[in-house]
C-alpha cells in the first residue's frame, strides 16, 4: 500500500474513532514488529495517533491509544507509543518503545506465538551493545486477563 494512501486511510479512521467507532488496524501495518521493526504504515499510524491528540493516557514515557487490530497473529486492544515527555516529543531513544495490549492471558498468547514462530517470546532477545530488543517480549499484564507484547530501546 502506498504510504500516502495509508496515511489518508488512517486519518479517516482516526476521525471515526473520535466518534466512538473503534479504530481497527490491519495486521500488515504491524508486520515488521516481529523484529521490533516499524513499517512505513506503522510510522504513519504512530504519527497520526500522536497528531490526533486522542490518547487515552499521557505520561512522560508513553501515550496510550485504545485501538484494535492484530500483531503477530494476536488480537490487541491498545497500543502504547514511547515519548520523551508529556508533550509527545519523540527525539529520544525511548521514543522507539512500542507496546501492544494482547487480549488473552500470557499462557495462551505464549502458546500461539510459539506455534506460529517456533520461538518463546517470553525470553528476551537483545542487541549486545545497546541492549535494545531484537524481537518483541511477551509479558503478563498486571490484571492477568491480558498480556503485553513490547519492544524497547534498551540502553539508548
mmCIF file of C-alpha atoms in Angstrom:
data_model
loop_
_atom_site.group_PDB
_atom_site.id
_atom_site.type_symbol
_atom_site.label_atom_id
_atom_site.label_comp_id
_atom_site.label_asym_id
_atom_site.label_seq_id
_atom_site.Cartn_x
_atom_site.Cartn_y
_atom_site.Cartn_z
ATOM 1 C CA UNK A 1 0.000 0.000 0.000
ATOM 2 C CA UNK A 2 1.327 3.427 -0.842
ATOM 3 C CA UNK A 3 2.300 5.414 2.234
ATOM 4 C CA UNK A 4 0.166 8.430 1.266
ATOM 5 C CA UNK A 5 -2.868 6.172 0.891
ATOM 6 C CA UNK A 6 -2.161 4.559 4.259
ATOM 7 C CA UNK A 7 -1.934 7.992 5.896
ATOM 8 C CA UNK A 8 -5.219 9.064 4.306
ATOM 9 C CA UNK A 9 -6.975 5.901 5.469
ATOM 10 C CA UNK A 10 -5.508 6.191 8.966
ATOM 11 C CA UNK A 11 -6.532 9.828 9.244
ATOM 12 C CA UNK A 12 -10.085 8.946 8.197
ATOM 13 C CA UNK A 13 -10.126 6.045 10.662
ATOM 14 C CA UNK A 14 -8.905 8.282 13.477
ATOM 15 C CA UNK A 15 -11.668 10.767 12.713
ATOM 16 C CA UNK A 16 -14.204 7.935 13.005
ATOM 17 C CA UNK A 17 -12.555 6.682 16.192
ATOM 18 C CA UNK A 18 -13.221 10.073 17.715
ATOM 19 C CA UNK A 19 -16.924 9.488 17.082
ATOM 20 C CA UNK A 20 -16.971 6.402 19.324
ATOM 21 C CA UNK A 21 -16.171 3.991 16.483
ATOM 22 C CA UNK A 22 -13.052 1.986 17.403
ATOM 23 C CA UNK A 23 -10.042 2.231 15.105
ATOM 24 C CA UNK A 24 -9.118 -1.192 13.688
ATOM 25 C CA UNK A 25 -5.570 -1.737 12.422
ATOM 26 C CA UNK A 26 -4.777 -4.264 9.697
ATOM 27 C CA UNK A 27 -2.032 -6.784 10.556
ATOM 28 C CA UNK A 28 0.000 -5.689 7.513
ATOM 29 C CA UNK A 29 0.729 -2.463 9.394
ATOM 30 C CA UNK A 30 2.351 -4.375 12.284
ATOM 31 C CA UNK A 31 4.154 -6.973 10.119
ATOM 32 C CA UNK A 32 7.697 -5.751 10.910
ATOM 33 C CA UNK A 33 7.097 -5.814 14.670
ATOM 34 C CA UNK A 34 8.323 -9.444 14.714
ATOM 35 C CA UNK A 35 11.863 -7.985 14.577
ATOM 36 C CA UNK A 36 10.962 -4.829 16.539
ATOM 37 C CA UNK A 37 10.831 -3.012 13.232
ATOM 38 C CA UNK A 38 8.351 -0.444 12.017
ATOM 39 C CA UNK A 39 6.736 -0.452 8.566
ATOM 40 C CA UNK A 40 6.080 2.827 6.758
ATOM 41 C CA UNK A 41 2.394 2.296 7.515
ATOM 42 C CA UNK A 42 3.142 1.814 11.218
ATOM 43 C CA UNK A 43 5.187 5.023 11.274
ATOM 44 C CA UNK A 44 2.250 6.763 9.603
ATOM 45 C CA UNK A 45 -0.140 5.304 12.186
ATOM 46 C CA UNK A 46 2.084 6.449 15.070
ATOM 47 C CA UNK A 47 2.310 9.975 13.635
ATOM 48 C CA UNK A 48 -1.447 10.090 13.010
ATOM 49 C CA UNK A 49 -2.200 8.892 16.542
ATOM 50 C CA UNK A 50 0.148 11.455 18.086
ATOM 51 C CA UNK A 51 -1.302 14.222 15.897
ATOM 52 C CA UNK A 52 -4.870 13.239 16.823
ATOM 53 C CA UNK A 53 -4.446 14.340 20.444
ATOM 54 C CA UNK A 54 -6.778 11.470 21.413
ATOM 55 C CA UNK A 55 -4.536 9.473 23.723
ATOM 56 C CA UNK A 56 -6.392 7.628 26.479
ATOM 57 C CA UNK A 57 -3.435 8.311 28.759
ATOM 58 C CA UNK A 58 -0.388 10.576 28.507
ATOM 59 C CA UNK A 59 2.688 10.030 30.666
ATOM 60 C CA UNK A 60 6.284 11.225 30.479
ATOM 61 C CA UNK A 61 7.294 7.936 28.804
ATOM 62 C CA UNK A 62 4.323 6.784 26.687
ATOM 63 C CA UNK A 63 0.930 7.720 25.254
ATOM 64 C CA UNK A 64 -1.774 5.003 25.265
ATOM 65 C CA UNK A 65 -4.331 4.665 22.451
ATOM 66 C CA UNK A 66 -7.329 2.316 22.532
ATOM 67 C CA UNK A 67 -7.250 0.776 19.049
ATOM 68 C CA UNK A 68 -7.918 -2.763 17.867
ATOM 69 C CA UNK A 69 -6.057 -4.989 15.478
ATOM 70 C CA UNK A 70 -3.717 -7.934 15.293
ATOM 71 C CA UNK A 71 0.012 -8.136 15.801
ATOM 72 C CA UNK A 72 1.935 -11.356 15.112
ATOM 73 C CA UNK A 73 -1.438 -13.098 14.812
ATOM 74 C CA UNK A 74 -2.654 -11.970 18.249
ATOM 75 C CA UNK A 75 -5.571 -9.587 18.863
ATOM 76 C CA UNK A 76 -4.774 -6.318 20.623
ATOM 77 C CA UNK A 77 -6.924 -3.558 22.070
ATOM 78 C CA UNK A 78 -4.399 -0.855 22.892
ATOM 79 C CA UNK A 79 -1.052 0.474 21.749
ATOM 80 C CA UNK A 80 1.456 2.400 23.842
ATOM 81 C CA UNK A 81 3.803 4.682 21.939
ATOM 82 C CA UNK A 82 7.050 5.788 23.540
ATOM 83 C CA UNK A 83 7.568 9.518 24.011
ATOM 84 C CA UNK A 84 10.191 11.672 25.711
ATOM 85 C CA UNK A 85 7.758 13.722 27.801
ATOM 86 C CA UNK A 86 4.067 14.637 28.187
ATOM 87 C CA UNK A 87 4.246 16.975 25.188
ATOM 88 C CA UNK A 88 4.817 13.948 22.951
ATOM 89 C CA UNK A 89 8.359 14.777 21.852
ATOM 90 C CA UNK A 90 9.927 11.800 20.034
ATOM 91 C CA UNK A 91 13.601 12.784 19.725
ATOM 92 C CA UNK A 92 14.918 10.495 22.481
ATOM 93 C CA UNK A 93 15.810 6.804 22.474
ATOM 94 C CA UNK A 94 12.708 5.942 24.496
ATOM 95 C CA UNK A 95 10.533 7.004 21.546
ATOM 96 C CA UNK A 96 11.412 3.640 19.959
ATOM 97 C CA UNK A 97 9.256 1.916 22.618
ATOM 98 C CA UNK A 98 6.019 0.349 21.387
ATOM 99 C CA UNK A 99 3.701 -1.947 23.279
ATOM 100 C CA UNK A 100 0.521 -3.818 22.365
ATOM 101 C CA UNK A 101 -2.018 -4.987 24.958
ATOM 102 C CA UNK A 102 -2.858 -8.529 23.818
ATOM 103 C CA UNK A 103 -6.421 -9.642 24.516
ATOM 104 C CA UNK A 104 -5.542 -13.022 26.020
ATOM 105 C CA UNK A 105 -3.723 -14.366 29.064
ATOM 106 C CA UNK A 106 0.044 -14.803 28.883
ATOM 107 C CA UNK A 107 -0.012 -18.615 28.724
ATOM 108 C CA UNK A 108 -2.385 -18.697 25.756
ATOM 109 C CA UNK A 109 -0.529 -15.926 23.880
ATOM 110 C CA UNK A 110 2.794 -17.698 24.510
ATOM 111 C CA UNK A 111 1.461 -20.975 23.031
ATOM 112 C CA UNK A 112 0.066 -19.210 19.948
ATOM 113 C CA UNK A 113 3.324 -17.347 19.268
ATOM 114 C CA UNK A 114 5.410 -20.483 19.814
ATOM 115 C CA UNK A 115 3.197 -22.436 17.366
ATOM 116 C CA UNK A 116 3.420 -19.682 14.729
ATOM 117 C CA UNK A 117 7.087 -18.669 15.055
ATOM 118 C CA UNK A 118 8.772 -21.541 16.929
ATOM 119 C CA UNK A 119 10.156 -19.052 19.454
ATOM 120 C CA UNK A 120 9.438 -18.378 23.124
ATOM 121 C CA UNK A 121 8.704 -14.645 23.146
ATOM 122 C CA UNK A 122 8.809 -14.576 26.969
ATOM 123 C CA UNK A 123 12.590 -14.959 26.708
ATOM 124 C CA UNK A 124 14.209 -11.663 25.755
ATOM 125 C CA UNK A 125 16.459 -11.440 22.710
ATOM 126 C CA UNK A 126 18.509 -8.229 22.900
ATOM 127 C CA UNK A 127 21.270 -6.499 21.000
ATOM 128 C CA UNK A 128 24.591 -6.970 22.810
ATOM 129 C CA UNK A 129 25.715 -3.339 22.536
ATOM 130 C CA UNK A 130 22.593 -1.221 23.009
ATOM 131 C CA UNK A 131 20.568 -3.835 24.938
ATOM 132 C CA UNK A 132 17.618 -2.967 22.653
ATOM 133 C CA UNK A 133 15.088 -5.699 21.923
ATOM 134 C CA UNK A 134 15.746 -7.644 18.709
ATOM 135 C CA UNK A 135 12.305 -9.240 18.887
ATOM 136 C CA UNK A 136 9.234 -8.400 20.966
ATOM 137 C CA UNK A 137 8.970 -9.553 24.564
ATOM 138 C CA UNK A 138 5.723 -11.078 25.856
ATOM 139 C CA UNK A 139 4.860 -10.373 29.492
ATOM 140 C CA UNK A 140 1.863 -10.628 31.791
ATOM 141 C CA UNK A 141 -0.404 -7.616 32.018
ATOM 142 C CA UNK A 142 -0.993 -6.652 35.685
ATOM 143 C CA UNK A 143 -4.677 -7.693 35.622
ATOM 144 C CA UNK A 144 -3.721 -11.199 34.457
ATOM 145 C CA UNK A 145 -6.515 -11.292 31.873
ATOM 146 C CA UNK A 146 -4.302 -9.915 29.127
ATOM 147 C CA UNK A 147 -0.649 -9.841 28.145
ATOM 148 C CA UNK A 148 1.716 -7.259 26.722
ATOM 149 C CA UNK A 149 3.969 -7.540 23.683
ATOM 150 C CA UNK A 150 6.609 -4.814 23.547
ATOM 151 C CA UNK A 151 9.884 -3.630 22.051
ATOM 152 C CA UNK A 152 12.137 -1.142 23.810
ATOM 153 C CA UNK A 153 15.359 0.803 23.118
ATOM 154 C CA UNK A 154 17.388 -0.830 25.870
ATOM 155 C CA UNK A 155 20.244 1.447 26.920
ATOM 156 C CA UNK A 156 19.871 4.048 24.154
#
